[in-house]
Amino acid sequence: MSQVKIGLLGLGTVGGGTVNVLKRNAQEISRRAGKEIVVVHAAARDLNKPRICDTDGIKLTTNPAEVVNDPEIDIVVELIGGDGLARELVLTAIEQGKHVVTANKALIAKHGNEIFAAAEAKGVIVAYEAAVAGGIPIIKAVREGLSANRIEWLAGIINGTGNFILTEMRDNGTDFADVLAEAQRLGYAEADPTFDVEGIDAAHKLTILASIAFGMPLQFDKVYTEGITKITGDDVACAEKLGYRIKHLGISRRTTNGIELRVHPTLIPERRLIANVDGVMNAVLVQGDAVGPTLYYGPGAGDEPTASAVIADVVDVVRTMGAAVDNRVPHLAFQADAINNMTILDMGEVETSYYLRISAADRPGVMAELTKILGDRGISIEAMIQQEPAEGESNTNIIMLTHKVQEKCMNDAIAIIESLDAVAGEVMRIRMESLS
Ligand code: HSE
């Protein structure tokens, strides 16, 4: 059986997992690919660091350019992350006519348009299954499995660390900061954990999903991004009492006015399957006009789950090597000349329902003032709870769920509510989605 030679950039968690799975399942993988797949050259920052994989038979270097420039290599697998050096290496590999497999969401979200154009000009493939939702084959599902559909919307729990934190806050009443420390200790969080908790990691992934769902260029800078750092244990408990769970969702929806592209904490009905995706697991719900809703669930990170996606891409590339360029799945699902620039809706134009938590004085007339402000703007209340003031406190928490309203109208109402004498501090606002 002939061999395909892999050059690996990065021998950390995912690189190590990739070497391990390729070795352990070599026979099954080559039965599928029709060729033997071997890692022959790998780059790592520190060659003396302990590894999770056995590197026997692999030529090692600290210089990733050596791997990219190695004429023996057919496919470069980029697992170093970041979008500086990784971009240079990937563009060099393409320039040399090498196929690329990457797990790098930031790279694709920010430089994918440039990278895919370069790859198409050179007739090579850049595959990126592992960049979104780790081991879940969501890129393949959306790009290929759903290609009959006009996709209407998608919503995903696409950051495991954020989901782990919200799950722990709900199950154990733990505070945000304590759970984040635990997530870092367990190795779930990104090198810079603000990428997880401020929604940047999810925004990278949502950028990619939206492009392949709707056939538009990657537009990371247009994603509205809000993290989970302001969510309190109280919000989690109140949502629960009202029959909802708070999840950090990436949502993209096609509307008559444009495409919604947003990452933020979201209340969703607890009876939805996706509301029950807990811990570090990821899930993506996709609504197609023909198929209806489909849900994809699995581990969003980790050495072997991510290696599973990386190797599936390698197998896909191996199968298409030698095939006519026209017979390949387009990088962004739609033919390159059919990618359309679509308007991305400003967040102020987006319509959702809301959860509001207002700290207000517990005295006659306050509730009437609040409901009048909302009523005057056509904002209809769906449910309301007034909590008993805490021991020795004169303020009470008022929780309201509203019907759908445009965000700019809600912003206006919140600004007026916050200016009332009876209201203390900022109003906590969490968007709500029925996902039906
Ligand atoms: N930090 C990411 C997460 C890892 O928590 O989901 C996978 O992209």
XYZ file of C-alpha atoms and ligand atoms in Angstrom:
444
model
C 0.000 0.000 0.000
C 1.405 3.428 -0.862
C 2.136 5.949 1.876
C 0.975 9.509 2.508
C 3.444 11.469 4.587
C 2.305 13.882 7.259
C 4.255 16.794 8.722
C 2.954 17.787 12.133
C 3.244 21.309 13.514
C 2.755 21.002 17.277
C 3.165 17.979 19.496
C 1.067 19.133 22.456
C -2.297 17.758 23.524
C -3.871 17.514 20.072
C -0.616 16.692 18.253
C 0.135 13.925 20.763
C -3.419 12.589 20.483
C -3.141 12.597 16.682
C 0.084 10.542 16.753
C -1.471 8.098 19.231
C -4.702 7.560 17.312
C -2.913 7.279 13.960
C -0.666 4.562 15.419
C -3.354 2.685 17.361
C -5.893 2.656 14.520
C -3.414 2.542 11.612
C -5.056 -0.485 10.044
C -8.649 0.756 10.269
C -7.585 4.160 8.985
C -5.671 2.817 5.987
C -8.579 0.466 5.137
C -10.686 3.617 4.862
C -8.158 5.904 3.180
C -6.736 3.338 0.753
C -3.240 4.502 1.723
C -1.013 4.208 4.738
C -0.850 7.512 6.670
C 2.390 8.151 8.551
C 3.727 11.080 10.517
C 7.338 11.433 9.377
C 8.344 14.902 10.554
C 7.109 16.978 13.504
C 7.901 20.323 15.094
C 7.584 21.127 18.786
C 8.687 24.200 20.723
C 10.573 22.204 23.343
C 11.887 18.772 22.370
C 12.679 17.840 25.987
C 9.148 18.289 27.251
C 7.362 15.085 28.350
C 4.916 13.927 25.659
C 1.692 11.936 25.680
C 2.814 10.109 22.523
C 5.706 7.964 21.393
C 7.695 9.855 18.738
C 9.817 6.890 17.567
C 10.311 7.029 13.806
C 9.331 10.719 13.602
C 12.016 13.240 12.686
C 11.770 16.038 15.281
C 12.672 19.696 15.049
C 12.010 22.927 16.915
C 11.716 24.773 13.614
C 8.231 24.371 12.079
C 9.414 25.860 8.755
C 11.622 22.769 8.312
C 8.525 20.576 8.365
C 6.613 22.819 5.971
C 9.597 22.930 3.588
C 10.307 19.190 3.762
C 9.766 17.964 0.158
C 8.702 14.527 1.438
C 5.600 15.903 3.152
C 2.227 15.586 1.383
C -0.024 17.043 4.090
C 0.887 19.614 6.744
C -1.164 19.298 9.942
C -1.136 22.610 11.813
C -1.784 22.303 15.549
C 0.208 25.169 17.016
C -2.719 27.606 17.355
C -2.700 31.389 17.197
C -3.002 33.354 14.002
C 0.483 34.827 13.482
C 3.089 32.141 12.870
C 0.351 29.628 12.022
C -0.881 31.858 9.177
C 2.620 32.186 7.730
C 3.266 28.456 7.919
C -0.069 27.536 6.386
C 0.370 30.020 3.520
C 3.887 28.675 2.902
C 2.618 25.092 2.838
C -0.080 26.096 0.324
C 2.472 27.972 -1.789
C 4.473 24.746 -1.973
C 1.414 22.835 -3.172
C 0.856 20.963 0.088
C -2.556 20.186 1.524
C -3.222 21.488 5.036
C -5.300 20.167 7.929
C -5.762 22.551 10.832
C -7.574 22.635 14.182
C -7.051 26.390 14.412
C -10.350 28.247 14.787
C -8.795 31.716 15.217
C -6.758 31.211 12.046
C -9.750 30.173 9.946
C -12.157 32.732 11.437
C -9.739 35.635 10.934
C -7.726 34.643 7.856
C -9.822 31.905 6.247
C -10.885 34.061 3.260
C -7.247 34.715 2.375
C -6.153 31.130 3.086
C -8.941 29.505 1.041
C -8.321 31.848 -1.895
C -4.623 30.905 -1.827
C -5.491 27.193 -1.563
C -7.923 27.391 -4.474
C -5.347 29.163 -6.629
C -2.873 26.350 -5.893
C -5.412 23.518 -6.185
C -4.859 22.289 -2.625
C -7.237 21.611 0.255
C -7.305 23.297 3.645
C -9.441 21.152 5.950
C -10.591 22.405 9.358
C -13.091 19.995 10.962
C -11.304 20.120 14.315
C -11.589 23.912 14.478
C -15.243 23.764 15.544
C -16.675 21.671 18.368
C -13.662 19.326 18.657
C -14.680 15.756 17.902
C -18.187 16.512 16.579
C -18.164 16.194 12.761
C -20.190 19.407 12.457
C -18.314 20.847 9.466
C -18.954 17.674 7.485
C -22.592 17.587 8.600
C -23.306 21.175 7.567
C -21.152 21.250 4.417
C -22.190 17.875 3.069
C -24.957 16.187 5.057
C -27.282 19.204 4.914
C -26.460 20.389 1.397
C -30.072 19.934 0.228
C -31.325 22.445 2.777
C -31.772 26.151 2.979
C -30.370 26.512 6.474
C -32.506 28.861 8.555
C -30.548 29.118 11.791
C -28.078 27.372 14.019
C -27.328 27.646 17.705
C -24.453 25.962 19.493
C -22.781 25.370 22.800
C -19.357 25.634 21.222
C -17.130 26.419 24.162
C -16.707 23.588 26.647
C -15.088 25.722 29.339
C -18.011 28.163 29.431
C -20.483 25.302 29.532
C -18.539 23.602 32.332
C -18.633 26.827 34.373
C -22.376 27.388 33.902
C -23.109 23.731 34.680
C -21.070 23.824 37.916
C -22.722 27.103 38.949
C -26.121 25.468 38.499
C -25.370 22.066 40.027
C -23.198 23.100 42.954
C -24.033 26.774 43.428
C -20.317 27.512 42.942
C -19.198 31.055 42.157
C -17.941 31.940 38.698
C -14.316 32.615 39.740
C -13.949 29.311 41.631
C -15.264 27.258 38.720
C -12.983 29.034 36.252
C -9.968 28.110 38.405
C -11.169 24.484 38.377
C -11.599 24.535 34.561
C -8.026 25.816 34.202
C -6.737 23.149 36.574
C -8.497 20.467 34.499
C -6.905 21.836 31.304
C -10.159 22.775 29.502
C -9.528 26.499 29.228
C -7.652 28.216 26.391
C -4.111 29.519 27.095
C -5.823 32.873 27.636
C -9.046 31.926 29.479
C -10.672 35.247 28.563
C -11.082 33.681 25.108
C -13.417 31.144 26.739
C -15.310 33.259 29.251
C -15.612 36.396 27.107
C -16.932 34.401 24.153
C -14.048 35.005 21.731
C -13.385 31.286 21.219
C -17.105 30.721 20.559
C -17.137 33.717 18.177
C -14.302 32.166 16.160
C -16.297 28.954 15.844
C -19.594 30.707 15.098
C -17.929 32.718 12.322
C -16.985 29.453 10.615
C -20.368 27.773 11.133
C -22.311 30.765 9.796
C -20.180 30.964 6.657
C -20.699 27.336 5.736
C -24.388 27.467 6.655
C -25.266 30.537 4.578
C -22.485 30.691 1.984
C -20.955 34.005 2.998
C -17.375 35.134 3.629
C -15.884 34.675 7.114
C -16.574 37.843 9.111
C -15.221 37.427 12.638
C -15.165 41.193 13.235
C -18.954 41.355 12.777
C -19.823 38.883 15.554
C -21.562 40.429 18.571
C -19.710 38.855 21.501
C -20.705 38.865 25.155
C -19.204 36.604 27.820
C -20.512 34.883 30.932
C -18.535 36.809 33.543
C -21.524 38.829 34.770
C -23.833 35.848 35.300
C -24.488 35.310 39.004
C -25.561 32.196 40.889
C -28.817 34.055 41.493
C -29.486 34.374 37.752
C -28.806 30.666 37.249
C -31.208 29.775 40.098
C -33.938 32.217 38.924
C -33.764 30.882 35.372
C -34.177 27.369 36.774
C -37.258 28.417 38.797
C -38.837 29.800 35.629
C -38.165 26.576 33.664
C -35.053 27.769 31.814
C -31.323 27.078 31.725
C -28.630 29.641 30.982
C -26.310 28.500 28.194
C -23.553 30.416 26.451
C -24.719 30.113 22.842
C -23.371 31.054 19.460
C -26.412 31.877 17.322
C -26.667 32.680 13.637
C -30.009 33.210 11.944
C -31.119 34.217 8.471
C -33.731 36.997 8.674
C -35.348 39.141 5.998
C -33.097 42.050 7.030
C -29.806 40.178 7.235
C -27.850 37.557 9.136
C -27.707 37.507 12.931
C -24.255 36.636 14.246
C -24.090 36.672 18.027
C -22.503 34.968 21.039
C -24.014 35.625 24.460
C -25.481 33.941 27.535
C -28.991 32.800 26.652
C -31.987 31.493 28.578
C -33.414 28.443 26.813
C -36.324 26.228 27.889
C -35.015 23.395 30.078
C -37.007 20.819 28.088
C -34.891 21.374 24.945
C -32.308 18.631 24.416
C -29.561 21.230 24.026
C -30.431 22.710 27.437
C -29.312 19.383 28.916
C -25.846 19.424 27.373
C -23.701 19.739 30.459
C -20.094 20.046 31.542
C -17.467 20.379 28.821
C -19.638 18.781 26.152
C -20.565 20.748 23.034
C -23.698 20.619 20.893
C -24.897 22.358 17.750
C -28.544 22.600 16.737
C -29.131 23.282 13.042
C -32.495 24.126 11.502
C -32.781 23.249 7.814
C -35.962 23.844 5.822
C -36.141 20.264 4.538
C -34.791 18.231 7.433
C -36.088 20.396 10.300
C -33.983 20.540 13.460
C -30.900 18.312 13.781
C -28.678 18.199 16.867
C -24.996 17.235 16.962
C -23.479 16.397 20.343
C -20.061 15.361 21.579
C -16.789 16.343 23.197
C -15.660 19.791 22.116
C -12.038 19.433 23.210
C -9.439 16.942 24.417
C -6.546 15.079 22.825
C -8.262 12.146 21.141
C -11.678 13.719 20.393
C -9.883 16.530 18.549
C -7.483 14.027 16.941
C -10.537 12.149 15.692
C -11.577 15.243 13.694
C -8.017 15.986 12.518
C -7.522 12.446 11.218
C -10.952 12.366 9.544
C -9.811 15.446 7.603
C -6.528 13.749 6.707
C -8.480 10.736 5.395
C -10.738 13.038 3.342
C -7.717 14.785 1.854
C -6.012 11.457 1.053
C -9.148 10.187 -0.707
C -9.338 13.273 -2.916
C -5.624 13.480 -3.735
C -5.363 12.994 -7.442
C -9.065 13.683 -8.033
C -10.037 16.641 -10.216
C -10.170 19.898 -8.232
C -13.817 20.379 -9.305
C -14.778 17.167 -7.519
C -13.854 18.491 -4.106
C -16.174 19.860 -1.439
C -15.748 23.668 -1.585
C -13.937 25.142 1.414
C -16.949 27.151 2.592
C -19.543 24.598 1.395
C -20.723 26.803 -1.495
C -18.778 27.179 -4.750
C -16.231 29.991 -4.371
C -17.959 32.127 -7.040
C -21.317 31.638 -5.279
C -20.231 32.997 -1.900
C -22.437 36.045 -1.264
C -21.742 39.068 0.863
C -24.748 39.252 3.148
C -25.659 42.031 5.558
C -24.812 41.169 9.148
C -27.447 42.652 11.421
C -26.352 45.164 13.991
C -27.221 43.856 17.473
C -29.654 46.754 17.949
C -31.751 45.347 15.086
C -31.941 41.819 16.514
C -35.251 40.729 18.047
C -35.287 38.457 21.086
C -37.119 37.943 24.343
C -35.381 38.981 27.553
C -34.769 38.023 31.147
C -34.328 41.159 33.278
C -33.128 41.255 36.898
C -33.725 44.613 38.513
C -32.672 45.533 42.035
C -35.390 47.947 43.188
C -36.697 49.526 46.379
C -39.473 47.464 47.956
C -42.148 50.148 48.158
C -45.553 50.916 46.598
C -45.608 52.122 43.018
C -42.178 50.813 41.916
C -43.577 47.862 40.005
C -46.088 50.170 38.291
C -43.257 52.495 37.216
C -41.274 49.590 35.767
C -44.175 48.053 33.891
C -45.162 51.476 32.492
C -41.679 52.023 31.044
C -41.865 48.648 29.325
C -45.521 49.054 28.303
C -44.893 52.490 26.771
C -42.370 50.859 24.428
C -44.643 47.999 23.464
C -42.615 45.517 25.539
C -44.908 42.813 26.819
C -44.136 40.923 30.054
C -44.436 37.135 29.940
C -43.608 36.250 33.563
C -42.449 37.990 36.707
C -41.015 37.059 40.121
C -40.371 39.387 43.027
C -37.884 37.922 45.490
C -38.149 38.638 49.203
C -35.525 41.205 50.188
C -32.525 39.616 51.872
C -32.286 39.980 55.687
C -31.671 43.642 56.559
C -31.954 44.800 52.889
C -34.534 47.301 51.653
C -34.066 46.382 47.985
C -35.630 43.436 46.279
C -34.781 41.607 43.063
C -37.508 41.765 40.437
C -37.139 39.211 37.651
C -39.094 39.723 34.441
C -39.335 37.670 31.278
C -40.497 39.642 28.252
C -41.902 38.775 24.867
C -39.819 39.542 21.772
C -38.631 43.080 21.184
C -35.890 44.750 19.160
C -32.675 45.119 21.150
C -32.467 48.893 20.602
C -35.945 49.313 22.092
C -34.941 47.199 25.113
C -31.716 49.213 25.514
C -33.805 52.348 25.640
C -36.120 50.907 28.317
C -33.173 49.633 30.388
C -31.490 53.051 30.319
C -34.668 54.683 31.689
C -35.165 51.964 34.333
C -31.554 52.391 35.496
C -32.130 56.133 35.894
C -35.014 55.643 38.366
C -34.357 56.588 42.010
C -35.948 53.336 43.106
C -33.503 51.219 41.054
C -30.024 50.345 42.286
C -27.135 49.540 39.954
C -27.335 48.046 36.485
C -30.190 45.968 35.168
C -29.038 42.429 34.403
C -30.273 41.505 30.932
C -30.015 38.017 29.433
C -31.466 37.254 26.023
C -33.913 34.363 25.674
C -34.454 31.977 22.773
C -37.137 29.321 22.412
C -35.069 27.374 19.816
C -38.271 25.878 18.468
N -11.145 26.126 25.091
C -11.963 25.443 24.127
C -13.234 25.029 24.849
C -11.217 24.242 23.589
O -13.334 25.173 26.063
O -14.179 24.599 24.176
C -11.722 23.721 22.278
O -11.778 24.654 21.262
